[in-house]
């Protein structure tokens, strides 16, 4: 009997719970209003937010949490009060305002998202129409028809290779815009109908280009009139509109917009705007600063003579193969050159992956220039040879600009040597150089860069900085930051719920065993720079004399004295250094001024 009563009581409670409105359960769990909004959206999606009537939006939202659907304002307002009263006092608030509060705090909107959504969709449909028209044009070409029917797998001529790439780009762009229309625009419209964005618009705070990028992420970065803009980049999907000027804007200041100005006008700008002998002299000088490329010194001296004597056919004939040669050598420097990359387009395709602006400025070299080279190679003649020679001058200058900006450790080292002491602001800059040397010392071109680094260290550094004095100051700073580091580890261990870490007093064996915990504690305190300070000083002291072992004896003794003074901690510092995975580009924030002051005090 007792069992039957218990079962009956359980069933009664369960049945009563079914009669409790879902919104009351949400309130009973003390959910925030935005959390209630999330429950609503998880249940019925977000399409209802695109309704054109506020009452319909509120009515459907309320229906998702147990209220009977209604379009009556009074009913809707009273139901909104029931949902929000446990968080916001609305007893004396009018019906319209209560519904507005419900929209903002529960649903996250203060304006109808359909207004923004309609604008975004209209623009996206216009963009899609432009791209689809281009795709239709491609699909009228016999070569593309053969590709699509499966008769051929790829093009044979360079022109077919180019069309194939641009056709595929256009199809990808169309797919991205279609996906945006189907799924992306709605969420963006809802977000941009929230309080923050509406207030920005109300206050007249506007960042048109940034907003365009955020609202329509399928758009491309373009440069218009020298400024960043966002639009569908037709030059990237229409092979007939490949720009001959986009790469040159990095080394020549055009007065006119390179996207809309007729080529004849831009060519005249180039003819009037550069001194060819001066530009070629600059190229020859810059070439000497770049490893591997400087082996072309004699060829570039001949190019300079041809420019001086205005032997444009000779210049053009000799300059064109330099472009391909430099592209190949940049790939060598970046460690990307493979024996299978025979043709210029394939080499440029590989280069764009490592070049600083590869997706922006490499189409000209990959698709346009090979045709010009082939015409001249096969006929020995060309038209408008002077302006084409001027173009090649700027192309060569741009490739050297690309070389200097390669995301490559060897080039970074080379730039450090070229900048000399002007690029040394604090000890961290020297540590960056040491880490790069360690990383690149087996590179095929390292020997050449090392020779420049030796001059930089043995002449410029030694004659500019009093290294023994600097090491004394670094020793004091190391001791101070070591104590701060230990305090930081204590906090990090506490936050990570680990046993306390007394780093200074740990044995070497204990340090090795607890290195995982130590690294975890370091990550808990990423704003504390004591770790970077002691690590940089350790790397400088232990490895600078190792990689530059011909320093004067007095300086070598200063390095040894530092290591001896901190001998007890030195093995543990080595373990820290070996476990470190910080980024090469990391710089000081809080301690930067102090580190720069210390370096400056060591100047002779």
XYZ file of C-alpha atoms in Angstrom:
604
model
C 0.000 0.000 0.000
C 2.839 2.381 0.901
C 4.423 1.726 -2.491
C 1.149 2.477 -4.307
C 0.741 5.772 -2.417
C 4.296 6.797 -3.270
C 3.773 5.959 -6.932
C 0.505 7.910 -6.982
C 2.218 10.961 -5.396
C 5.048 10.821 -7.948
C 2.606 10.595 -10.874
C 0.569 13.486 -9.467
C 3.633 15.706 -9.191
C 4.750 14.727 -12.682
C 1.301 15.544 -14.109
C 1.254 18.887 -12.295
C 4.673 19.705 -13.701
C 3.249 19.259 -17.192
C 0.697 21.945 -16.395
C 3.385 24.445 -15.376
C 4.078 26.889 -18.185
C 7.605 26.478 -19.599
C 8.353 30.173 -19.006
C 7.717 29.660 -15.266
C 10.321 26.917 -15.217
C 12.797 29.284 -16.864
C 12.056 31.960 -14.274
C 12.284 29.410 -11.454
C 15.787 28.541 -12.646
C 16.623 32.267 -12.450
C 17.751 32.402 -16.081
C 18.805 35.801 -17.343
C 16.625 37.414 -19.994
C 19.226 36.796 -22.686
C 19.393 33.128 -21.625
C 15.610 32.905 -22.012
C 16.086 34.398 -25.473
C 18.592 31.683 -26.281
C 16.098 29.007 -25.204
C 13.528 30.534 -27.571
C 15.943 30.669 -30.510
C 17.196 27.146 -29.873
C 13.613 25.900 -29.989
C 12.187 27.709 -33.040
C 15.245 29.108 -34.803
C 15.687 32.767 -35.736
C 13.655 33.122 -38.946
C 10.782 34.623 -36.938
C 12.988 37.644 -36.180
C 12.703 38.622 -39.860
C 8.951 39.244 -39.528
C 7.867 42.733 -40.610
C 5.703 43.292 -37.510
C 6.991 43.603 -33.936
C 3.851 41.984 -32.505
C 4.313 38.921 -34.706
C 7.912 38.580 -33.521
C 6.968 38.853 -29.846
C 3.959 36.568 -30.288
C 6.006 33.773 -31.857
C 8.751 34.129 -29.251
C 6.233 33.899 -26.417
C 4.604 30.901 -28.077
C 7.946 29.070 -27.897
C 7.879 29.210 -24.084
C 4.308 28.109 -23.476
C 2.089 31.126 -24.096
C -0.840 30.834 -26.460
C -0.020 32.631 -29.712
C -1.695 36.018 -29.970
C -1.430 39.125 -32.118
C -3.294 41.280 -29.636
C -1.010 43.998 -28.259
C -2.485 43.968 -24.742
C -2.198 40.187 -24.439
C 1.353 40.207 -25.813
C 2.402 43.050 -23.489
C 1.008 41.261 -20.418
C 2.807 38.064 -21.371
C 6.048 39.994 -21.891
C 5.648 41.404 -18.366
C 5.391 37.891 -16.946
C 8.653 36.894 -18.613
C 10.760 39.929 -17.690
C 9.292 40.998 -14.319
C 11.733 38.852 -12.320
C 14.636 40.891 -13.763
C 13.206 44.282 -14.710
C 10.453 46.229 -12.945
C 7.772 46.857 -15.602
C 4.551 47.052 -13.583
C 3.941 50.681 -14.550
C 5.484 50.568 -18.015
C 3.208 51.033 -21.015
C 2.430 48.198 -23.397
C 4.570 49.492 -26.292
C 7.591 50.011 -24.045
C 7.195 46.605 -22.401
C 7.245 44.928 -25.800
C 10.323 46.987 -26.749
C 12.071 45.901 -23.531
C 11.197 42.267 -24.283
C 12.622 42.617 -27.796
C 15.856 44.172 -26.574
C 16.632 42.176 -23.448
C 15.214 38.784 -24.428
C 15.590 38.714 -28.222
C 18.517 41.141 -28.540
C 16.980 43.492 -31.108
C 15.926 47.152 -30.912
C 15.041 47.564 -34.590
C 13.393 45.221 -37.068
C 16.188 43.026 -38.509
C 14.244 42.710 -41.770
C 15.242 46.282 -42.664
C 18.972 45.478 -42.556
C 18.365 41.995 -43.987
C 16.529 43.325 -47.055
C 19.342 45.770 -47.783
C 22.026 43.089 -47.437
C 20.147 40.597 -49.608
C 19.506 43.175 -52.334
C 23.216 44.042 -52.534
C 24.260 40.374 -52.448
C 21.816 39.506 -55.240
C 23.208 42.332 -57.384
C 26.755 41.084 -56.762
C 25.721 37.504 -57.530
C 24.157 38.613 -60.806
C 27.447 40.231 -61.864
C 29.407 37.073 -61.059
C 26.859 34.762 -62.696
C 26.933 36.849 -65.884
C 30.700 36.354 -65.978
C 30.307 32.600 -65.371
C 27.808 32.426 -68.270
C 30.397 34.110 -70.484
C 33.048 31.555 -69.488
C 30.670 28.669 -70.135
C 30.201 29.800 -73.741
C 33.885 29.132 -74.415
C 34.551 25.793 -76.176
C 37.470 25.061 -73.871
C 35.302 25.440 -70.731
C 32.515 23.396 -72.322
C 35.006 20.602 -73.013
C 36.181 20.806 -69.398
C 32.652 20.647 -68.015
C 31.666 17.747 -70.289
C 34.701 15.740 -69.193
C 36.324 15.679 -72.640
C 39.510 17.210 -71.198
C 40.839 17.520 -67.658
C 42.880 20.706 -67.964
C 44.069 23.311 -70.415
C 47.178 22.987 -72.505
C 48.017 26.538 -73.596
C 48.788 29.276 -71.091
C 45.579 31.089 -72.080
C 43.527 27.994 -71.196
C 45.373 27.608 -67.903
C 44.468 31.233 -67.109
C 40.800 30.879 -68.094
C 40.466 27.688 -66.040
C 41.815 29.395 -62.888
C 39.615 32.489 -63.256
C 36.500 30.443 -64.120
C 36.977 28.393 -60.941
C 37.513 31.556 -58.915
C 34.250 32.988 -60.265
C 32.350 29.812 -59.376
C 33.811 29.876 -55.862
C 32.797 33.517 -55.456
C 29.259 32.748 -56.658
C 29.026 29.857 -54.179
C 30.214 32.124 -51.330
C 27.628 34.783 -52.154
C 24.855 32.171 -52.473
C 25.770 30.717 -49.074
C 25.721 34.221 -47.606
C 22.237 34.854 -49.029
C 20.998 31.514 -47.729
C 22.574 31.497 -44.261
C 24.941 34.371 -43.505
C 22.944 37.567 -44.047
C 20.218 36.684 -41.548
C 22.518 36.356 -38.518
C 24.398 39.528 -39.461
C 21.131 41.461 -39.858
C 19.936 40.285 -36.433
C 23.238 41.230 -34.775
C 23.279 44.642 -36.444
C 19.741 45.312 -35.169
C 20.964 45.092 -31.576
C 21.532 47.947 -29.155
C 25.246 48.517 -29.844
C 24.938 48.912 -33.619
C 21.713 50.918 -33.468
C 23.241 53.335 -30.937
C 26.294 53.756 -33.165
C 24.057 54.689 -36.094
C 21.895 56.974 -33.939
C 24.959 58.867 -32.716
C 26.273 59.218 -36.231
C 29.317 57.079 -35.460
C 30.131 55.457 -38.767
C 33.027 53.460 -40.211
C 31.664 52.786 -43.707
C 34.408 50.501 -44.987
C 34.625 48.451 -41.786
C 30.833 48.133 -41.667
C 30.740 47.019 -45.298
C 33.289 44.314 -44.542
C 31.421 43.143 -41.430
C 28.017 43.143 -43.102
C 29.111 41.397 -46.320
C 32.135 39.193 -45.526
C 32.149 37.690 -49.032
C 33.494 40.995 -50.377
C 37.183 41.324 -51.282
C 39.779 43.831 -50.147
C 40.512 46.275 -52.959
C 42.463 49.508 -53.206
C 40.503 52.371 -54.689
C 42.060 55.822 -55.007
C 44.835 54.712 -52.677
C 42.434 53.642 -49.908
C 41.143 50.300 -48.716
C 37.655 49.409 -49.900
C 35.494 46.263 -50.052
C 33.713 44.974 -53.132
C 33.629 41.954 -55.398
C 37.070 42.138 -57.007
C 36.285 41.667 -60.693
C 40.004 41.733 -61.491
C 40.369 38.509 -59.488
C 37.665 36.602 -61.403
C 37.717 38.107 -64.922
C 40.897 37.129 -66.762
C 40.371 39.963 -69.253
C 40.707 42.496 -66.449
C 44.018 41.355 -64.925
C 45.688 44.516 -63.646
C 49.144 45.480 -64.909
C 49.342 48.131 -62.194
C 48.305 46.460 -58.935
C 51.807 45.141 -58.160
C 53.397 48.472 -59.088
C 51.399 50.523 -56.590
C 53.730 49.214 -53.855
C 56.696 50.981 -55.465
C 55.073 53.822 -57.426
C 52.532 56.392 -56.249
C 49.757 56.647 -58.824
C 47.752 59.858 -58.819
C 44.752 58.198 -60.472
C 42.660 55.204 -59.380
C 44.336 52.150 -60.946
C 41.018 50.252 -61.126
C 39.017 52.724 -63.210
C 41.542 54.945 -65.012
C 42.300 54.022 -68.658
C 45.660 52.208 -69.058
C 46.949 54.913 -71.428
C 46.555 57.516 -68.652
C 48.293 55.313 -66.079
C 51.100 54.558 -68.527
C 51.606 58.269 -69.053
C 51.819 58.696 -65.282
C 54.617 56.119 -65.201
C 56.479 57.717 -68.118
C 56.275 61.150 -66.503
C 56.711 60.005 -62.935
C 59.920 57.991 -62.825
C 63.535 58.649 -63.680
C 64.500 55.272 -65.203
C 68.211 55.647 -64.446
C 67.525 56.543 -60.808
C 65.093 53.635 -60.384
C 67.547 51.169 -61.959
C 70.355 52.457 -59.716
C 68.134 51.919 -56.654
C 67.306 48.406 -57.839
C 70.990 47.574 -58.283
C 71.776 48.827 -54.769
C 68.837 46.976 -53.164
C 69.804 43.791 -54.992
C 73.165 43.705 -53.196
C 71.391 43.593 -49.829
C 69.472 40.379 -50.551
C 71.101 36.943 -50.293
C 71.231 34.848 -53.473
C 69.806 37.674 -55.595
C 73.046 39.626 -55.262
C 74.713 37.090 -57.561
C 72.932 38.901 -60.385
C 75.044 42.002 -59.786
C 76.799 41.984 -63.191
C 73.549 41.466 -65.096
C 71.952 44.397 -63.296
C 74.990 46.564 -64.014
C 74.426 45.805 -67.699
C 70.744 46.682 -67.342
C 71.768 49.996 -65.780
C 74.087 50.762 -68.740
C 71.265 49.981 -71.173
C 68.938 52.336 -69.319
C 71.550 55.108 -69.423
C 72.022 54.591 -73.140
C 68.272 54.119 -73.738
C 68.788 50.716 -75.362
C 65.229 49.693 -74.622
C 65.064 46.559 -76.772
C 68.241 45.267 -75.161
C 66.975 46.200 -71.719
C 63.621 44.488 -72.320
C 65.234 41.310 -73.661
C 67.579 41.033 -70.654
C 65.085 42.169 -67.981
C 62.254 39.724 -68.775
C 64.215 36.561 -67.822
C 65.368 38.305 -64.619
C 61.781 38.322 -63.403
C 61.495 34.544 -63.673
C 64.972 34.072 -62.210
C 64.226 36.262 -59.207
C 60.904 34.474 -58.587
C 62.754 31.135 -58.546
C 65.419 32.474 -56.185
C 62.815 33.902 -53.812
C 61.350 30.414 -53.639
C 64.846 29.077 -52.873
C 65.207 31.572 -50.030
C 61.776 30.631 -48.685
C 62.596 26.923 -49.002
C 59.673 26.412 -51.405
C 61.416 25.730 -54.733
C 60.776 22.255 -56.055
C 62.305 20.693 -59.140
C 58.837 20.176 -60.619
C 58.202 23.942 -60.855
C 59.474 24.589 -64.365
C 57.175 27.264 -65.811
C 56.898 30.832 -64.524
C 53.134 30.533 -63.711
C 53.777 27.507 -61.477
C 56.642 29.289 -59.716
C 54.546 32.401 -59.107
C 51.697 30.249 -57.792
C 54.111 28.839 -55.200
C 55.521 32.301 -54.418
C 52.125 33.841 -53.698
C 51.799 31.474 -50.702
C 54.836 33.030 -48.975
C 54.880 36.582 -50.400
C 53.645 39.322 -48.031
C 50.808 40.377 -50.391
C 50.683 37.233 -52.490
C 46.924 37.074 -52.995
C 46.871 40.719 -54.014
C 49.791 41.380 -56.341
C 50.859 38.112 -58.024
C 48.221 37.632 -60.765
C 50.189 39.893 -63.097
C 53.290 37.676 -62.881
C 51.380 34.394 -63.043
C 48.932 35.142 -65.847
C 49.796 38.348 -67.760
C 53.588 38.537 -67.982
C 54.130 35.011 -69.424
C 52.159 35.997 -72.541
C 54.282 39.122 -73.015
C 57.450 37.085 -72.585
C 56.278 34.430 -75.056
C 55.419 37.013 -77.723
C 58.834 38.650 -77.445
C 60.726 35.342 -77.231
C 59.072 33.922 -80.338
C 59.159 37.075 -82.506
C 62.065 39.102 -81.139
C 59.857 42.146 -81.545
C 57.209 43.996 -79.570
C 55.316 47.279 -79.656
C 55.460 50.185 -77.211
C 58.835 48.944 -76.005
C 59.632 52.025 -73.912
C 56.548 51.878 -71.683
C 56.909 48.094 -71.420
C 60.507 48.610 -70.293
C 59.322 51.126 -67.701
C 56.810 48.533 -66.516
C 59.621 45.993 -66.145
C 61.656 48.484 -64.135
C 58.812 48.741 -61.633
C 58.289 44.958 -61.732
C 61.917 44.362 -60.740
C 61.638 46.945 -57.974
C 58.444 45.319 -56.745
C 60.036 41.854 -56.643
C 62.850 43.222 -54.476
C 60.196 44.812 -52.272
C 58.564 41.369 -52.064
C 61.913 39.771 -51.196
C 62.462 42.153 -48.278
C 59.012 41.351 -46.913
C 59.080 37.560 -47.202
C 57.721 35.822 -44.109
C 60.966 33.922 -43.854
C 63.503 33.641 -41.055
C 66.510 34.025 -43.369
C 65.145 37.300 -44.754
C 64.394 38.474 -41.198
C 68.017 37.785 -40.289
C 69.197 39.534 -43.420
C 67.064 42.578 -42.537
C 68.516 42.637 -39.011
C 72.032 42.727 -40.479
C 71.023 45.442 -42.964
C 69.383 47.584 -40.259
C 72.481 47.244 -38.049
C 72.294 48.902 -34.602
C 69.401 51.110 -35.744
C 67.171 48.074 -35.307
C 68.379 47.189 -31.783
C 66.125 48.771 -29.168
C 66.572 46.291 -26.337
C 67.973 42.883 -25.462
C 64.903 41.180 -26.941
C 65.975 42.269 -30.449
C 69.329 40.519 -30.028
C 67.573 37.438 -28.660
C 65.314 37.380 -31.720
C 68.453 37.407 -33.872
C 69.963 34.529 -31.844
C 66.817 32.435 -32.176
C 66.714 33.063 -35.917
C 70.380 32.094 -36.267
C 69.684 28.859 -34.399
C 66.709 28.214 -36.675
C 68.382 28.993 -40.011
C 72.017 27.950 -39.550
C 71.550 24.943 -41.858
C 69.883 26.927 -44.669
C 71.742 26.803 -47.978
C 72.124 30.598 -48.053
C 72.930 31.047 -44.349
C 76.688 31.418 -44.860
C 76.186 34.620 -46.830
C 73.883 36.100 -44.181
C 76.192 34.982 -41.369
C 79.044 36.954 -42.920
C 76.882 40.081 -42.725
C 75.857 39.252 -39.151
C 79.520 38.859 -38.167
C 80.228 42.390 -39.366
C 77.132 43.581 -37.530
C 78.232 41.975 -34.241
C 82.028 42.245 -34.327
C 82.052 45.803 -35.647
C 78.738 47.586 -35.096
C 77.569 46.025 -31.795
C 80.983 46.037 -30.123
C 81.716 49.612 -31.162
C 78.266 50.885 -30.173
C 77.529 49.113 -26.874
C 79.607 48.508 -23.752
C 78.703 44.827 -23.413
C 80.491 44.200 -20.050
C 78.554 47.113 -18.544
C 75.313 45.859 -20.113
C 75.852 42.388 -18.622
C 76.308 43.839 -15.121
C 73.013 45.728 -15.460
C 71.277 42.672 -16.903
C 72.478 40.611 -13.938
C 70.732 42.957 -11.492
C 67.596 42.973 -13.593
C 67.676 39.174 -13.902
C 67.798 38.749 -10.091
C 64.896 41.161 -9.602
C 62.722 39.522 -12.260
C 63.556 36.006 -11.066
C 61.873 36.810 -7.737
C 58.909 38.330 -9.567
C 58.729 35.226 -11.755
C 58.554 32.993 -8.695
C 55.654 35.057 -7.321
C 53.941 34.798 -10.679
C 54.328 30.998 -10.625
C 52.777 30.895 -7.152
C 49.695 32.733 -8.435
C 49.566 30.591 -11.577
C 49.764 27.379 -9.574
C 46.962 28.591 -7.313
C 44.730 29.467 -10.292
C 45.503 26.089 -11.833
C 44.747 24.317 -8.542
C 48.289 22.915 -8.358
C 50.742 22.553 -5.496
C 52.894 25.693 -4.871
C 56.008 26.091 -7.056
C 59.111 27.398 -5.299
C 61.155 27.685 -8.510
C 64.347 29.118 -7.016
C 64.648 26.334 -4.442
C 63.544 23.444 -6.642
C 66.220 20.886 -7.429
C 67.070 20.285 -11.083
C 65.288 16.925 -10.946
C 62.167 18.479 -9.386
C 62.190 21.229 -12.020
C 62.298 18.625 -14.790
C 59.457 16.642 -13.225
C 57.269 19.712 -12.692
C 57.981 21.456 -16.008
C 54.454 20.762 -17.272
C 52.954 22.407 -14.188
C 55.404 25.330 -14.506
C 54.433 25.917 -18.147
C 50.753 25.776 -17.225
C 51.304 28.333 -14.461
C 53.146 30.626 -16.892
C 50.167 30.552 -19.276
C 47.854 31.547 -16.414
C 49.800 34.829 -16.091
C 50.266 35.957 -19.695
C 50.290 39.637 -18.660
C 53.367 39.159 -16.440
C 56.597 39.836 -18.352
C 59.084 38.587 -15.776
C 59.172 35.238 -17.592
C 60.110 36.844 -20.919
C 62.736 39.027 -19.213
C 64.608 36.173 -17.494
C 64.261 33.915 -20.539
C 65.622 36.567 -22.925
C 68.539 37.321 -20.627
C 69.335 33.602 -20.302
C 69.264 33.086 -24.078
C 71.439 36.147 -24.681
C 74.035 35.190 -22.076
C 74.221 31.500 -22.935
C 73.968 31.610 -26.738
C 75.295 34.950 -27.987
C 78.948 33.978 -27.254
C 78.241 30.527 -28.689
C 77.176 31.772 -32.120
C 79.645 34.689 -32.125
C 82.678 33.031 -30.553
C 85.294 35.514 -31.784
C 84.287 38.261 -29.368
C 87.168 39.982 -27.512
C 88.338 38.107 -24.416
C 87.166 40.828 -22.046
C 83.609 40.474 -23.361
C 83.751 36.658 -23.305
C 84.848 36.792 -19.633
C 81.863 39.033 -18.835
C 79.497 36.447 -20.279
C 81.212 33.684 -18.279
C 81.058 35.754 -15.084
C 77.321 36.253 -15.511
C 76.711 32.506 -15.914
C 78.961 31.753 -12.917
C 77.126 34.285 -10.730
C 73.811 32.590 -11.482
C 75.149 29.031 -11.683
C 72.562 27.636 -9.237
C 69.635 28.665 -11.413
C 71.296 28.245 -14.821
C 70.395 24.540 -15.448
C 66.784 25.274 -14.574
C 66.784 28.264 -16.912
C 68.018 25.969 -19.676
C 65.067 23.642 -19.030
C 62.700 26.619 -19.242
C 64.261 27.723 -22.518
C 63.991 24.216 -23.994
C 60.304 24.022 -23.056
C 59.485 27.520 -24.311
C 57.151 27.867 -27.289
C 56.622 31.641 -27.371
C 56.324 33.415 -30.698
C 59.369 35.050 -32.280
C 57.374 38.224 -32.859
C 56.492 38.679 -29.178
C 57.707 42.001 -27.795
C 57.739 43.653 -24.391
C 54.742 45.702 -23.322
C 55.007 46.820 -19.693
C 58.798 46.436 -19.460
C 59.657 47.735 -22.930
C 60.520 51.248 -21.785
C 62.783 49.884 -19.020
C 64.532 47.466 -21.392
C 65.127 50.227 -23.946
C 66.491 52.530 -21.245
C 68.934 49.833 -20.096
C 70.148 49.240 -23.669
C 70.516 52.952 -24.258
C 72.568 53.366 -21.054
C 75.093 50.859 -22.435
C 75.823 52.958 -25.527
C 79.385 54.156 -25.661
